[in-house]
PDB file of C-alpha atoms and ligand atoms in Angstrom:
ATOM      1  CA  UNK A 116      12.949  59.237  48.250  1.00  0.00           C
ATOM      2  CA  UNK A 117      15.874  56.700  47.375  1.00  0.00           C
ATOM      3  CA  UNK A 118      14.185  53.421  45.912  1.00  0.00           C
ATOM      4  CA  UNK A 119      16.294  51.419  48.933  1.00  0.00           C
ATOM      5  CA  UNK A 120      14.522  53.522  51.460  1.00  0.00           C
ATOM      6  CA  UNK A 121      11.323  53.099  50.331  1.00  0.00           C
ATOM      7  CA  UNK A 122      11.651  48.945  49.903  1.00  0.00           C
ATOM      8  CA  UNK A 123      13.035  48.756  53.100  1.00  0.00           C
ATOM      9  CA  UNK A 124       9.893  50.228  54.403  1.00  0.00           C
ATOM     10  CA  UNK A 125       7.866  48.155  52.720  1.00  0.00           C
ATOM     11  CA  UNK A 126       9.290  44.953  54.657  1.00  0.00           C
ATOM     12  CA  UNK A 127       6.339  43.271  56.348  1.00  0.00           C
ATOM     13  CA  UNK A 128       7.735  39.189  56.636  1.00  0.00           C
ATOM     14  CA  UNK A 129      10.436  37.593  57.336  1.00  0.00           C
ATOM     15  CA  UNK A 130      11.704  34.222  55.909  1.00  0.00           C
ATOM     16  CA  UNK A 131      14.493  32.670  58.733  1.00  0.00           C
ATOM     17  CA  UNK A 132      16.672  29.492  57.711  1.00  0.00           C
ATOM     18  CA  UNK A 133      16.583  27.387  60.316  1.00  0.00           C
ATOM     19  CA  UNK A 134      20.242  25.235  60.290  1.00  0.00           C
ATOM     20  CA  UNK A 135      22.753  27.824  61.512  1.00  0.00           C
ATOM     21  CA  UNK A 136      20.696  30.592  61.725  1.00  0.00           C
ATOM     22  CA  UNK A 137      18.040  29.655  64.642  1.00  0.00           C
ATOM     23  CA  UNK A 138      19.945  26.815  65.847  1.00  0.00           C
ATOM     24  CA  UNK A 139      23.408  25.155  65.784  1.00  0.00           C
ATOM     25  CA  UNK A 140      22.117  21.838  63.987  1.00  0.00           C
ATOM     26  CA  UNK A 141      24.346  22.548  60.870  1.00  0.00           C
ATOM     27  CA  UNK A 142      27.253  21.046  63.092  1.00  0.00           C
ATOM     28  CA  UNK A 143      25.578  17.875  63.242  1.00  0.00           C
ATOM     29  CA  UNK A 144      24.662  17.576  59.688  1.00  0.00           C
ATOM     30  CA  UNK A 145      28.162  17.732  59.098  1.00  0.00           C
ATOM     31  CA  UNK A 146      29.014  15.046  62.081  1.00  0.00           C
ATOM     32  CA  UNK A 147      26.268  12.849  60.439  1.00  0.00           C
ATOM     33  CA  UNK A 148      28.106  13.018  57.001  1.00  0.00           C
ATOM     34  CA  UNK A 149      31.442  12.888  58.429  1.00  0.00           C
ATOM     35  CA  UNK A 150      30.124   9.661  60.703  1.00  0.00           C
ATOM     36  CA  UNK A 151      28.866   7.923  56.605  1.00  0.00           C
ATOM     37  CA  UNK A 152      32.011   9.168  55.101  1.00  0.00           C
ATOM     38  CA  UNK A 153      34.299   7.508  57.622  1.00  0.00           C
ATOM     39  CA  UNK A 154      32.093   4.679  57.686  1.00  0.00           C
ATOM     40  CA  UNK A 155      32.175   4.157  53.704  1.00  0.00           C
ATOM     41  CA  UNK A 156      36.003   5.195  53.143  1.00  0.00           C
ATOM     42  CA  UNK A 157      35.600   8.251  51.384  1.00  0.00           C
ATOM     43  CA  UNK A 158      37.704  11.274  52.443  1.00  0.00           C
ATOM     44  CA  UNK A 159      35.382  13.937  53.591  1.00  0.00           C
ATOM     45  CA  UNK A 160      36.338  17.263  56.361  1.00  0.00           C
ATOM     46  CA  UNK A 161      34.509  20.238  57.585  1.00  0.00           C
ATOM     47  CA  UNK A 162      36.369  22.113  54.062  1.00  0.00           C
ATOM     48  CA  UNK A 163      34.147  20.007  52.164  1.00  0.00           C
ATOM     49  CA  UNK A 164      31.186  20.161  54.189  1.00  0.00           C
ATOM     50  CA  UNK A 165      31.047  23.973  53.769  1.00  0.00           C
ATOM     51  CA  UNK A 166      29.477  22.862  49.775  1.00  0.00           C
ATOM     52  CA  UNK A 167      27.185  21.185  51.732  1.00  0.00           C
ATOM     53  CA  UNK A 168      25.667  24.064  53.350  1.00  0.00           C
ATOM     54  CA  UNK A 169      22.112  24.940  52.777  1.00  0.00           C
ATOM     55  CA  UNK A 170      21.686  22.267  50.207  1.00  0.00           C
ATOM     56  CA  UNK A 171      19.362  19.353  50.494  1.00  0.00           C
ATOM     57  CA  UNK A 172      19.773  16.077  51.749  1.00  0.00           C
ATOM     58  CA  UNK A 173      20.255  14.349  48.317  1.00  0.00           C
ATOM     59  CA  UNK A 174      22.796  16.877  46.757  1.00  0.00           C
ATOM     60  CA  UNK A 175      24.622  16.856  49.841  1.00  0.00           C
ATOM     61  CA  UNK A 176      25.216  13.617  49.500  1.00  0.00           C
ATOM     62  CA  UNK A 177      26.210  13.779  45.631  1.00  0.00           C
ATOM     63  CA  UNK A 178      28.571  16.279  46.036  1.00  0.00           C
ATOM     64  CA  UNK A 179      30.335  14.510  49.130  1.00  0.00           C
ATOM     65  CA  UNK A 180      30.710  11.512  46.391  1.00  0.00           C
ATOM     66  CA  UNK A 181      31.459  13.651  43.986  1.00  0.00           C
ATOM     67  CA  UNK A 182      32.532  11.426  40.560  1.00  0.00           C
ATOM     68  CA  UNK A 183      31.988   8.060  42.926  1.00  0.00           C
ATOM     69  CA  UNK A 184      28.112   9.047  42.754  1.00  0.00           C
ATOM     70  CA  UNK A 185      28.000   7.245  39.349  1.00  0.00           C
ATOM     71  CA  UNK A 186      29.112   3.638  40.855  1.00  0.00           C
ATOM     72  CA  UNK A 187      25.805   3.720  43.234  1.00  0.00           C
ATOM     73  CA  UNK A 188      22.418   2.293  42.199  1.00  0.00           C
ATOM     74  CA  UNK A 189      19.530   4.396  43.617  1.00  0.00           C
ATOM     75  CA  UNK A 190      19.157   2.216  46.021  1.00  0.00           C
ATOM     76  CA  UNK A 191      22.473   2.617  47.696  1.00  0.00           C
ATOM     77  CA  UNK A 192      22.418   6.066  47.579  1.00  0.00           C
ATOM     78  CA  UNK A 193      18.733   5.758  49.154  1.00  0.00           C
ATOM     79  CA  UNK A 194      20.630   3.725  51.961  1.00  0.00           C
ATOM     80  CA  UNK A 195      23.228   6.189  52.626  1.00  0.00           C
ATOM     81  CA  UNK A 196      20.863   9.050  52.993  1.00  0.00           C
ATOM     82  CA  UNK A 197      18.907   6.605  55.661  1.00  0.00           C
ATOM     83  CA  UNK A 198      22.274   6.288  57.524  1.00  0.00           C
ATOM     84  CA  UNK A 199      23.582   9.864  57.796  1.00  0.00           C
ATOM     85  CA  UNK A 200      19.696  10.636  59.045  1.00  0.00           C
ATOM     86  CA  UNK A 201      19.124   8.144  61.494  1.00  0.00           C
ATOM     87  CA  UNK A 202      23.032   9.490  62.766  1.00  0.00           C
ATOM     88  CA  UNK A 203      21.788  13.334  62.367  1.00  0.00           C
ATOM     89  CA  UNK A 204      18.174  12.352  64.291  1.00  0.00           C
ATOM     90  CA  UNK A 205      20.626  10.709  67.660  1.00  0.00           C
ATOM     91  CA  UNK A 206      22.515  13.629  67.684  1.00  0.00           C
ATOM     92  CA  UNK A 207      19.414  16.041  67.521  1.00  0.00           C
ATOM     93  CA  UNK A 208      17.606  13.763  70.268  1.00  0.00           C
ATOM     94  CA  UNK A 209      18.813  15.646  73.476  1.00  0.00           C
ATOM     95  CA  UNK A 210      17.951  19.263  71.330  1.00  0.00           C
ATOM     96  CA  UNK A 211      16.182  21.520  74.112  1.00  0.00           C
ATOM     97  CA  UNK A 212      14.868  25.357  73.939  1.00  0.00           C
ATOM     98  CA  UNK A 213      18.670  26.348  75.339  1.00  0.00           C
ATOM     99  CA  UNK A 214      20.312  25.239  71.876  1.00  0.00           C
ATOM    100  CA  UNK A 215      18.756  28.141  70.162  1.00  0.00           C
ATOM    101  CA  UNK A 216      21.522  30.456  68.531  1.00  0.00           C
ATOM    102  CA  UNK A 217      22.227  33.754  70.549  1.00  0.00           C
ATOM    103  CA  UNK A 218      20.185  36.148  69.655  1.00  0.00           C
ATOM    104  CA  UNK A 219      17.499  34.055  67.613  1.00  0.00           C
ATOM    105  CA  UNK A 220      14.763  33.686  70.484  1.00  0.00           C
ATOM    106  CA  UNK A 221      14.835  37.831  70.919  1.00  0.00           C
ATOM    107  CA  UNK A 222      14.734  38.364  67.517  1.00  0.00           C
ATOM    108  CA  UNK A 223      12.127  36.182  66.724  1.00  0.00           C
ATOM    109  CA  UNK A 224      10.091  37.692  69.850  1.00  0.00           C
ATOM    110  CA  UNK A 225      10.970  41.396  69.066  1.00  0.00           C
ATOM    111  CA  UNK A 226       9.286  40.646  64.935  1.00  0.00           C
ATOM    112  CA  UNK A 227       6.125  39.258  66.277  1.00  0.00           C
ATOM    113  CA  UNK A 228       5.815  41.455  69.277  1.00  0.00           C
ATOM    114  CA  UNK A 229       5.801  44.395  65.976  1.00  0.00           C
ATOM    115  CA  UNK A 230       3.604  42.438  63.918  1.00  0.00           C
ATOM    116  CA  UNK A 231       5.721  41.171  61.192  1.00  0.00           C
ATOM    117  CA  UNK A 232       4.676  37.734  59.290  1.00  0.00           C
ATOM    118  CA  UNK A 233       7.398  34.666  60.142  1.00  0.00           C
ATOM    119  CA  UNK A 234       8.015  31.989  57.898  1.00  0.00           C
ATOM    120  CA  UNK A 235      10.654  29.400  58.228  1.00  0.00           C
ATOM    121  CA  UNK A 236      12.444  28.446  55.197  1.00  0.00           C
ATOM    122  CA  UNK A 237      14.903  25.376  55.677  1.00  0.00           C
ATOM    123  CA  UNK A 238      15.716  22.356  53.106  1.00  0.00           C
ATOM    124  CA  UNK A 239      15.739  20.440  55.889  1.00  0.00           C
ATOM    125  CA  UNK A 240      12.940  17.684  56.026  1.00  0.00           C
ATOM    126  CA  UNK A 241      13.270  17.568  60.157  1.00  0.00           C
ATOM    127  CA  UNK A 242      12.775  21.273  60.161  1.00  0.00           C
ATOM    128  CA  UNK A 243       9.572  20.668  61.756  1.00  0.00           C
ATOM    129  CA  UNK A 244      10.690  18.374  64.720  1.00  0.00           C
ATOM    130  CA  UNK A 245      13.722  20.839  65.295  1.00  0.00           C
ATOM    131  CA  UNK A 246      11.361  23.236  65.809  1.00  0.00           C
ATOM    132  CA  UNK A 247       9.368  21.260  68.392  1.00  0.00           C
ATOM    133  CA  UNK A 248      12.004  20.460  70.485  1.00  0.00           C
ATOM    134  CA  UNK A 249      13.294  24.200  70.209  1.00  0.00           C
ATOM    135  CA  UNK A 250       9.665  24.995  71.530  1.00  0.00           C
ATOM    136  CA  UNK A 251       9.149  27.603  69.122  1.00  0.00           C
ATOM    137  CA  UNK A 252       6.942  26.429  66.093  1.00  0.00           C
ATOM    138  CA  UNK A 253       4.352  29.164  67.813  1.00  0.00           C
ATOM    139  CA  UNK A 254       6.503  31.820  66.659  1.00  0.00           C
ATOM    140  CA  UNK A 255       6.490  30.821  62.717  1.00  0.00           C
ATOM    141  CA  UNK A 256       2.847  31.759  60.618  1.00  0.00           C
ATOM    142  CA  UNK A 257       4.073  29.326  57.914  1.00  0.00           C
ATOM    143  CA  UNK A 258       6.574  26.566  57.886  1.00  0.00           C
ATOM    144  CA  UNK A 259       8.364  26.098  54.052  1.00  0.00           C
ATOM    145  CA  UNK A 260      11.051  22.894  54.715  1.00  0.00           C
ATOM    146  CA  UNK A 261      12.473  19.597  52.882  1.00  0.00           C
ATOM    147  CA  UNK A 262       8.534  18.482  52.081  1.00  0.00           C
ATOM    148  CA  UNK A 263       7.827  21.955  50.444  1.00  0.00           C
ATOM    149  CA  UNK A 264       9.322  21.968  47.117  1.00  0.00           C
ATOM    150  CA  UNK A 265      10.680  20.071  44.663  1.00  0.00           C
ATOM    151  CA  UNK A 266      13.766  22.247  43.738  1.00  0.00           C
ATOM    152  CA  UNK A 267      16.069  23.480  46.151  1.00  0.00           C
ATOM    153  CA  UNK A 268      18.099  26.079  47.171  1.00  0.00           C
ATOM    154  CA  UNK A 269      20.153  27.911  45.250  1.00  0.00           C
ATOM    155  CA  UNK A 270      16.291  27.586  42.927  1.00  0.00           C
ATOM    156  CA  UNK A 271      13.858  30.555  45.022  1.00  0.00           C
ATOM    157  CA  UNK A 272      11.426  27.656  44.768  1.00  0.00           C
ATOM    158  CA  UNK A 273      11.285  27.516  49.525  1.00  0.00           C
ATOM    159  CA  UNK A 274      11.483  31.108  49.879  1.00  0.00           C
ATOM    160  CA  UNK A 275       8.451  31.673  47.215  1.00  0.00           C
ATOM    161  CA  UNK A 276       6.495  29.210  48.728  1.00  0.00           C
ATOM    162  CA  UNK A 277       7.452  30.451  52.168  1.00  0.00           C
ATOM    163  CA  UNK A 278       6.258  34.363  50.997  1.00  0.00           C
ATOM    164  CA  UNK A 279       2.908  32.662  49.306  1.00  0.00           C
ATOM    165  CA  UNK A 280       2.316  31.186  52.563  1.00  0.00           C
ATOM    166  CA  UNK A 281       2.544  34.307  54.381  1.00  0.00           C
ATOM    167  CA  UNK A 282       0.362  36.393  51.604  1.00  0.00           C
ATOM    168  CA  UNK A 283       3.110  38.454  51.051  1.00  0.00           C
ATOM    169  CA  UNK A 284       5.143  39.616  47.993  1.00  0.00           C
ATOM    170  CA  UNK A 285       9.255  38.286  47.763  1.00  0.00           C
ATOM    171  CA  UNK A 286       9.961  42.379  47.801  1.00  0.00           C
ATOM    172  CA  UNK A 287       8.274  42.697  50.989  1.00  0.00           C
ATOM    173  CA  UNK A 288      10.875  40.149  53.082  1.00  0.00           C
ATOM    174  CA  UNK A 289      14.148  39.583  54.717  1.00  0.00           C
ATOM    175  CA  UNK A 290      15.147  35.988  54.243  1.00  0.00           C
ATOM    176  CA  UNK A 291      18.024  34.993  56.614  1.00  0.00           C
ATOM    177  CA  UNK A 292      20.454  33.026  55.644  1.00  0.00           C
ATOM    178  CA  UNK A 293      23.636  31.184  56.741  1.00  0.00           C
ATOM    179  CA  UNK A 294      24.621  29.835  53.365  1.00  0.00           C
ATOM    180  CA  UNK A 295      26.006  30.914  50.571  1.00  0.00           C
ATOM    181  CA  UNK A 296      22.749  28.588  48.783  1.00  0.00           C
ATOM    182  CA  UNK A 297      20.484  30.086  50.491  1.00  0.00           C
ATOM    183  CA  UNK A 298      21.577  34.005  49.894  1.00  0.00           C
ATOM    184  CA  UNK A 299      22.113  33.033  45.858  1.00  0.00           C
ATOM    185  CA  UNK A 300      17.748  31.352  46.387  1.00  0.00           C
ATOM    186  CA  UNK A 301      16.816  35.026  48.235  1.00  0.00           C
ATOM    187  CA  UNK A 302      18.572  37.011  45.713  1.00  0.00           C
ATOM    188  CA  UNK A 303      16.763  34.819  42.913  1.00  0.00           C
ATOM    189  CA  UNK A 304      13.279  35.338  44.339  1.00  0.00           C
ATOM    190  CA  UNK A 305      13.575  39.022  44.196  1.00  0.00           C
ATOM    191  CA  UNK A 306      13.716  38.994  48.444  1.00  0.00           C
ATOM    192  CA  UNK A 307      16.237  41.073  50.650  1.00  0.00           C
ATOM    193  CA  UNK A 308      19.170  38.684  52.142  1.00  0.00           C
ATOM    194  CA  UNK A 309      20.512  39.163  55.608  1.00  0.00           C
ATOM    195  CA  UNK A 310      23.701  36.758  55.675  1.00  0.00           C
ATOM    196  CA  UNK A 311      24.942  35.380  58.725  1.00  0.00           C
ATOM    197  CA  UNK A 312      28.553  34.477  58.987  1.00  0.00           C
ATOM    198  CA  UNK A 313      31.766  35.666  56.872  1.00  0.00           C
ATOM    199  CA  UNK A 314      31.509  37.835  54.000  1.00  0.00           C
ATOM    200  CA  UNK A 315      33.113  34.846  51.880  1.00  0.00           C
ATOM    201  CA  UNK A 316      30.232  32.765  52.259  1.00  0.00           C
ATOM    202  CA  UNK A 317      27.401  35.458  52.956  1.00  0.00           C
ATOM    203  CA  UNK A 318      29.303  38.644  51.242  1.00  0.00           C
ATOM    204  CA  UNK A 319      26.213  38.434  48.590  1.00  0.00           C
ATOM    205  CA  UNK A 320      23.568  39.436  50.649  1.00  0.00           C
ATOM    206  CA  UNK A 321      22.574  43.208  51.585  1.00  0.00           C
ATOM    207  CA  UNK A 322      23.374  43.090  54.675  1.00  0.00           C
ATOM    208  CA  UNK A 323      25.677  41.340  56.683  1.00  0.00           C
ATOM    209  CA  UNK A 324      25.999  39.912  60.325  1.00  0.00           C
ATOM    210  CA  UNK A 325      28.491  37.927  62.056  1.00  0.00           C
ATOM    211  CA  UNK A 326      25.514  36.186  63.632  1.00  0.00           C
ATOM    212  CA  UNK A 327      21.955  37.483  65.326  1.00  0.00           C
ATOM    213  CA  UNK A 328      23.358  37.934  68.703  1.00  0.00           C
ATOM    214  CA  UNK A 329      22.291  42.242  69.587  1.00  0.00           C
ATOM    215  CA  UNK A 330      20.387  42.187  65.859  1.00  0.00           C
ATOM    216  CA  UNK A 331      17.293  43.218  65.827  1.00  0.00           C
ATOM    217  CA  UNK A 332      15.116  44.647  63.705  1.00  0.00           C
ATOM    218  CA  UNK A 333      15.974  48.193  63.890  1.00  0.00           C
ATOM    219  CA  UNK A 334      19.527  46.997  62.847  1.00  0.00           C
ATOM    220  CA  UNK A 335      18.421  44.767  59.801  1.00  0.00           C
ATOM    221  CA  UNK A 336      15.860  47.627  58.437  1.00  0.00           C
ATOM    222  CA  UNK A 337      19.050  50.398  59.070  1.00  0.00           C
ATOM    223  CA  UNK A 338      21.221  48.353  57.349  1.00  0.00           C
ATOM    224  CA  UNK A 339      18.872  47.505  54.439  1.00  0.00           C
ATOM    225  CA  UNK A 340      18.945  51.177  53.495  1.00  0.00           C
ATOM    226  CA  UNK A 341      22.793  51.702  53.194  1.00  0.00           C
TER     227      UNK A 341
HETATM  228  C1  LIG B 263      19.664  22.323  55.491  1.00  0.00           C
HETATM  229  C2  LIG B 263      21.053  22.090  56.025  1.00  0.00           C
HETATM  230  O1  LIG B 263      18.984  23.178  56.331  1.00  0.00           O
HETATM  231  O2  LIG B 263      18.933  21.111  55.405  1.00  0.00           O
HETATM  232  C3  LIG B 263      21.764  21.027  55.191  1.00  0.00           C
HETATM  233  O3  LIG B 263      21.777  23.290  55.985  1.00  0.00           O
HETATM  234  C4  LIG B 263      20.916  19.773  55.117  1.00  0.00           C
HETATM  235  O4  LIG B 263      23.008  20.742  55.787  1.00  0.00           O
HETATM  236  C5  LIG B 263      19.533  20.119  54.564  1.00  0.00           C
HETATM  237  O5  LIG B 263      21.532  18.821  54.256  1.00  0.00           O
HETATM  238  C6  LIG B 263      18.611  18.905  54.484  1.00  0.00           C
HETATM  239  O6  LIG B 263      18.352  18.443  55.775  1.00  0.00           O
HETATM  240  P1  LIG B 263      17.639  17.077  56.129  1.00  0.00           P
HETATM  241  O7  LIG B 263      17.336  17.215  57.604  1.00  0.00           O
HETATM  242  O8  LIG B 263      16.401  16.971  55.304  1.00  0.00           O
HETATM  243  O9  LIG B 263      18.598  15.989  55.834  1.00  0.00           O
HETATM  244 MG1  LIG B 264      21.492  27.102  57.110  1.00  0.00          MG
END
């Protein structure tokens, strides 16, 4: 049997992102950086906050600074990271079960109905309270977010300790991703990447969806095999 075939068979977890994949929050990331950049002076648009995608708090903010980084002491750049989070948490405040992502809540459901192991895998250190207020931490057997690890994504570091977690090998699950950080972190860790979005951010996973709205698992297991 072809060697694809067989590892797609052998999928028994699956690692979800959780900003832009499970729920629209990666909009007000950027709004929270934009809100500092305005704030500070520094030119900064939603071109610029694609680099920011995926990655964690810190090197977000380093490469919105870019060569300015050097002119901040630790403690300013400790500041700014306060700001743009205490701007991300007021914008997250209202967050409710209806600002999952289409698609996400029946995918999520369909995986556990089958018996599949679910582990989140986000750099974000809210990760947790986002999924509170989504109302759907009972769906995830392991949570791997901001607190996890010390290296991030693009380093495999979340989705290893994510797959520990679960007691399961990286060859035996899907991570899905929405950035192009997060796909280059699966791809590292030996794991099969589902990206989300357009092929010029996502094009190097193995399979590729515009987003999870109508996915489910049939679909990513099919489409693992071509
Ligand atoms: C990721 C987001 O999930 O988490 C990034 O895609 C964000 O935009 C990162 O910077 C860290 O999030 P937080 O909540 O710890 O600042
Ligand atoms: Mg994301």
């Amino acid at each position: 049997m072809d060697s694809r075939i067989t590892a797609a068979m052998a999928v028994r977890g699956f690692i979800f992102d959780l900003d832009g994949v499970i729920t629209d929050t990666a909009e007000f990331h950027y709004r929270g950086w934009k809100r500092l950049a305005d704030e500070m002076g520094f030119p900064f648009d939603r071109a610029a906050n694609e680099q920011l995608r995926g990655v964690s708090r810190r090197e977000s903010l380093l490469r919105l600074l870019g060569e300015r980084a050097s002119q901040f002491t630790e403690d300013k750049l400790q500041d700014m990271m306060t700001r743009k989070n205490a701007y991300y948490l007021q914008s997250i405040q209202e967050i409710s079960p209806r600002d999952m992502l289409p698609g996400a809540r029946e995918l999520l459901q369909e995986l556990r109905a089958a018996h599949f192991k679910i582990a989140l895998g986000s750099a974000s250190k809210n990760a947790r309270h986002v999924l509170r207020s989504l109302e759907i931490e009972k769906l995830f057997d392991a949570v791997a977010d901001g607190y996890s690890v010390e290296r991030h994504k693009p380093a495999p570091d979340l989705f290893l300790f994510a797959a520990k977690a679960l007691q399961l090998a990286p060859g035996e699950c899907v991570v899905v991703e929405d950035a192009a950080a997060g796909i280059e972190a699966a791809k590292a860790g030996g794991f099969y990447a589902v990206g989300l979005g357009p092929p010029e951010r996502v094009g190097g996973a193995d399979a590729v969806f515009p987003n999870l709205e109508n996915v489910h698992v049939a679909n990513v297991l099919n489409a693992l095999k071509q």
